[in-house]
């Protein structure tokens, strides 16, 4: 009897994950920060329009370097605050419930954390775009 070779070989104790979408329960702070930025961007688009020059886009890099300060700065923008209504406000509340009482990190994310931030941002953006 001929057994075909396996498509891929894994070590016996290797963890394999296949989930590839928004993780609404992740408390990983870079992931949460990315999700927050995506919601703030959507709120700004709701107010200023998709073709406007968005402060949230201009502050993407800053959010990675100084998450706590940048979040406060963006929340203070009128275009962002006025766009946080209805489902978007509920989404922001759900995300903020994952932030510890000490707030978002004050230090720059490591390169690994930056990639997790980008994944959180993209997952949330794709989710919001599907609504």
XYZ file of N, CA and C in Angstrom:
393
model
N 0.837 -1.181 0.000
C 0.000 0.000 0.000
C 0.880 1.242 0.000
N 0.582 2.144 -0.911
C 1.368 3.365 -1.057
C 0.715 4.511 -0.280
N 1.504 5.139 0.584
C 1.008 6.294 1.331
C 1.666 7.535 0.757
N 0.861 8.496 0.314
C 1.464 9.711 -0.246
C 2.183 10.498 0.851
N 3.243 11.212 0.472
C 3.958 12.005 1.469
C 3.063 13.131 1.999
N 3.278 13.516 3.245
C 2.459 14.609 3.790
C 2.752 15.911 3.064
N 1.766 16.754 2.976
C 1.931 18.052 2.336
C 2.941 18.890 3.109
N 2.847 18.816 4.447
C 3.716 19.603 5.310
C 3.973 18.814 6.586
N 5.169 18.841 7.070
C 5.510 18.123 8.291
C 5.667 19.110 9.436
N 5.060 18.805 10.585
C 5.150 19.663 11.760
C 5.738 18.870 12.911
N 6.391 19.560 13.808
C 6.894 18.930 15.019
C 5.699 18.541 15.876
N 5.790 17.456 16.672
C 4.649 16.975 17.456
C 4.041 18.008 18.397
N 4.834 18.868 19.007
C 4.309 19.831 19.968
C 4.130 21.235 19.398
N 4.252 21.379 18.091
C 4.155 22.682 17.469
C 2.694 23.138 17.440
N 2.466 24.364 17.895
C 1.122 24.937 17.896
C 0.807 25.476 16.508
N -0.302 25.068 15.969
C -0.737 25.543 14.656
C -2.040 26.295 14.842
N -2.063 27.536 14.407
C -3.301 28.305 14.493
C -3.751 28.673 13.093
N -5.040 28.696 12.911
C -5.568 29.004 11.596
C -6.510 30.204 11.595
N -6.778 30.782 12.757
C -7.659 31.945 12.799
C -6.978 33.119 12.114
N -7.691 33.733 11.186
C -7.092 34.805 10.403
C -8.012 36.017 10.328
N -8.622 36.385 11.404
C -9.506 37.531 11.362
C -9.457 38.283 12.666
N -10.366 39.199 12.808
C -10.424 40.055 13.980
C -10.574 39.228 15.253
N -9.698 39.494 16.207
C -9.770 38.848 17.513
C -10.319 39.874 18.498
N -11.610 39.833 18.721
C -12.287 40.832 19.556
C -11.933 40.705 21.031
N -11.298 39.613 21.434
C -10.978 39.406 22.843
C -9.492 39.585 23.169
N -8.668 39.825 22.166
C -7.230 39.951 22.411
C -6.941 41.193 23.243
N -6.163 40.986 24.308
C -5.747 42.099 25.151
C -4.305 42.507 24.853
N -3.738 41.956 23.794
C -2.397 42.325 23.386
C -2.412 43.820 23.046
N -1.669 44.623 23.801
C -1.774 46.076 23.692
C -1.399 46.641 22.322
N -0.367 46.164 21.640
C -0.144 46.653 20.281
C -1.316 46.316 19.342
N -1.882 45.132 19.481
C -3.033 44.737 18.662
C -4.219 45.655 18.955
N -4.465 45.909 20.241
C -5.564 46.782 20.661
C -5.334 48.200 20.144
N -4.102 48.692 20.226
C -3.790 50.040 19.744
C -4.048 50.152 18.241
N -3.702 49.117 17.498
C -3.989 49.112 16.060
C -5.482 49.162 15.791
N -6.249 48.407 16.558
C -7.704 48.423 16.406
C -8.264 49.808 16.710
N -7.741 50.433 17.760
C -8.204 51.778 18.131
C -7.961 52.758 16.995
N -6.771 52.726 16.405
C -6.475 53.650 15.315
C -7.417 53.429 14.133
N -7.751 52.196 13.829
C -8.673 51.910 12.728
C -10.053 52.497 13.005
N -10.519 52.416 14.246
C -11.829 52.988 14.595
C -11.775 54.510 14.514
N -10.697 55.101 15.009
C -10.561 56.560 14.935
C -10.522 57.032 13.485
N -9.849 56.271 12.629
C -9.791 56.607 11.200
C -11.191 56.559 10.584
N -11.937 55.512 10.894
C -13.294 55.384 10.354
C -14.170 56.526 10.852
N -14.018 56.919 12.110
C -14.785 58.046 12.656
C -14.444 59.325 11.905
N -13.177 59.522 11.617
C -12.764 60.724 10.888
C -13.301 60.703 9.459
N -13.300 59.551 8.826
C -13.862 59.430 7.472
C -15.352 59.758 7.492
N -16.064 59.293 8.520
C -17.502 59.578 8.629
C -17.777 61.071 8.671
N -16.858 61.836 9.235
C -17.040 63.277 9.356
C -16.456 64.047 8.179
N -15.210 63.725 7.809
C -14.493 64.515 6.810
C -14.643 63.988 5.388
N -15.007 62.714 5.242
C -15.112 62.111 3.920
C -13.873 61.303 3.588
N -14.051 60.318 2.742
C -12.974 59.369 2.415
C -11.829 60.024 1.644
N -12.115 61.100 0.934
C -11.071 61.729 0.121
C -10.321 62.831 0.857
N -10.690 63.110 2.084
C -10.038 64.158 2.862
C -8.660 63.701 3.327
N -7.795 64.662 3.605
C -6.494 64.334 4.211
C -6.772 64.045 5.679
N -6.538 62.816 6.096
C -6.928 62.388 7.430
C -5.786 62.512 8.434
N -6.099 63.095 9.580
C -5.114 63.211 10.664
C -4.706 61.836 11.165
N -5.652 60.899 11.156
C -5.337 59.554 11.638
C -4.311 58.878 10.735
N -4.396 59.094 9.424
C -3.400 58.531 8.514
C -2.037 59.168 8.771
N -2.035 60.487 8.964
C -0.790 61.206 9.205
C -0.143 60.801 10.529
N -0.929 60.289 11.469
C -0.418 59.935 12.791
C -0.212 58.438 13.008
N -0.284 57.651 11.948
C -0.084 56.196 12.071
C 1.267 55.907 12.730
N 2.321 56.513 12.211
C 3.670 56.271 12.731
C 3.785 56.716 14.194
N 3.189 57.865 14.493
C 3.218 58.369 15.869
C 2.537 57.408 16.835
N 1.466 56.764 16.380
C 0.734 55.832 17.245
C 1.625 54.647 17.624
N 2.545 54.284 16.752
C 3.479 53.195 17.035
C 4.580 53.676 17.986
N 4.953 54.944 17.848
C 6.056 55.476 18.650
C 5.608 55.934 20.040
N 4.449 56.555 20.128
C 3.941 57.072 21.409
C 2.442 56.801 21.509
N 2.058 55.540 21.694
C 0.636 55.175 21.637
C -0.259 55.978 22.578
N 0.130 56.118 23.809
C -0.718 56.768 24.799
C -0.952 58.244 24.461
N 0.120 58.949 24.132
C 0.020 60.381 23.815
C -0.753 60.596 22.516
N -0.454 59.801 21.505
C -1.109 59.961 20.203
C -2.604 59.674 20.298
N -2.989 58.661 21.070
C -4.407 58.358 21.260
C -5.125 59.570 21.838
N -4.555 60.166 22.875
C -5.159 61.354 23.480
C -5.271 62.506 22.504
N -4.233 62.695 21.701
C -4.228 63.773 20.703
C -5.327 63.564 19.659
N -5.441 62.332 19.156
C -6.443 62.046 18.127
C -7.868 62.134 18.679
N -8.062 61.694 19.923
C -9.400 61.781 20.521
C -9.841 63.231 20.714
N -8.869 64.132 20.781
C -9.185 65.544 20.944
C -9.596 66.244 19.654
N -9.443 65.586 18.529
C -9.808 66.202 17.246
C -11.322 66.182 17.050
N -11.878 67.310 16.682
C -13.327 67.433 16.489
C -13.842 66.446 15.438
N -13.121 66.299 14.326
C -13.555 65.374 13.268
C -13.651 63.942 13.760
N -12.773 63.579 14.669
C -12.777 62.218 15.203
C -13.915 62.053 16.202
N -13.991 62.966 17.159
C -15.029 62.863 18.202
C -16.427 62.860 17.609
N -16.688 63.734 16.644
C -18.044 63.812 16.095
C -18.390 62.612 15.218
N -17.386 61.875 14.753
C -17.640 60.688 13.936
C -17.850 59.419 14.741
N -17.590 59.481 16.053
C -17.776 58.307 16.911
C -19.220 58.223 17.383
N -20.077 57.709 16.535
C -21.494 57.592 16.873
C -21.974 56.172 16.601
N -23.090 55.817 17.203
C -23.746 54.536 16.940
C -22.840 53.340 17.100
N -22.802 52.505 16.064
C -22.022 51.259 16.108
C -20.530 51.518 16.305
N -20.055 52.623 15.749
C -18.635 52.941 15.893
C -18.292 53.276 17.342
N -19.175 53.980 18.012
C -18.981 54.293 19.430
C -19.029 53.005 20.259
N -19.941 52.115 19.918
C -20.020 50.823 20.614
C -18.741 50.012 20.396
N -18.224 50.036 19.179
C -16.995 49.307 18.864
C -15.827 49.879 19.674
N -15.740 51.210 19.738
C -14.666 51.832 20.508
C -14.778 51.467 21.985
N -15.991 51.455 22.512
C -16.187 51.072 23.918
C -15.734 49.645 24.163
N -16.057 48.737 23.239
C -15.639 47.334 23.375
C -14.124 47.233 23.372
N -13.475 47.956 22.485
C -12.013 47.904 22.401
C -11.380 48.505 23.658
N -11.904 49.646 24.091
C -11.323 50.302 25.263
C -11.486 49.465 26.530
N -12.462 48.569 26.538
C -12.618 47.684 27.693
C -11.438 46.714 27.807
N -10.643 46.582 26.747
C -9.479 45.700 26.738
C -8.204 46.413 27.168
N -8.297 47.733 27.359
C -7.138 48.525 27.765
C -7.079 48.544 29.291
N -5.911 48.272 29.872
C -5.823 48.293 31.339
C -6.029 49.706 31.884
N -6.317 49.788 33.168
C -6.578 51.079 33.815
C -5.383 52.027 33.686
N -4.199 51.490 33.485
C -3.004 52.326 33.330
C -2.926 52.959 31.943
N -3.816 52.569 31.041
C -3.863 53.148 29.699
C -2.999 52.406 28.702
N -2.924 52.967 27.517
C -2.092 52.394 26.461
C -0.618 52.557 26.834
N 0.246 51.748 26.240
C 1.678 51.861 26.546
C 2.209 53.267 26.249
N 3.136 53.702 27.065
C 3.740 55.015 26.876
C 5.019 54.932 26.047
N 5.580 53.746 25.939
C 6.843 53.554 25.221
C 6.605 53.112 23.783
N 7.623 53.322 22.982
C 7.606 52.906 21.582
C 7.472 51.386 21.500
N 6.711 50.922 20.518
C 6.593 49.486 20.300
C 7.889 48.941 19.712
N 8.210 47.704 20.068
C 9.346 47.014 19.467
C 8.977 46.670 18.017
N 9.946 46.288 17.192
C 9.605 45.883 15.824
C 8.556 44.759 15.778
N 8.650 43.785 16.682
C 7.649 42.714 16.715
C 6.274 43.279 17.067
N 6.241 44.179 18.042
C 4.968 44.785 18.440
C 4.387 45.650 17.326
N 5.263 46.307 16.545
C 4.797 47.105 15.406
C 4.041 46.237 14.411
N 4.540 45.031 14.184
C 3.847 44.148 13.240
C 2.507 43.700 13.811
N 2.439 43.477 15.118
C 1.164 43.112 15.752
C 0.197 44.294 15.684
N 0.707 45.512 15.876
C -0.098 46.725 15.730
C -0.715 46.781 14.329
N 0.122 46.547 13.315
C -0.343 46.599 11.926
C -1.424 45.554 11.664
N -1.276 44.380 12.239
C -2.279 43.321 12.073
C -3.589 43.737 12.734
N -3.516 44.261 13.959
C -4.726 44.732 14.640
C -5.425 45.825 13.858
N -4.634 46.752 13.325
C -5.190 47.845 12.515
C -5.923 47.288 11.292
N -5.264 46.385 10.589
C -5.850 45.832 9.352
C -7.075 44.974 9.645
N -7.011 44.160 10.698
C -8.173 43.334 11.058
C -9.376 44.216 11.366
N -9.170 45.249 12.174
C -10.290 46.142 12.538
C -10.782 46.916 11.326
N -9.866 47.419 10.505
C -10.254 48.172 9.305
C -11.101 47.300 8.377
N -10.667 46.062 8.165
C -11.439 45.159 7.304
C -12.818 44.885 7.899
N -12.885 44.715 9.206
C -14.157 44.494 9.870
C -15.082 45.707 9.684
N -14.556 46.900 9.917
C -15.367 48.123 9.782
C -15.817 48.342 8.340
N -14.950 48.016 7.386
C -15.305 48.155 5.978
C -16.416 47.195 5.562
N -16.562 46.114 6.318
C -17.602 45.123 5.971
C -18.977 45.488 6.541
N -19.015 46.475 7.428
C -20.309 46.866 8.030
C -21.176 47.644 7.065
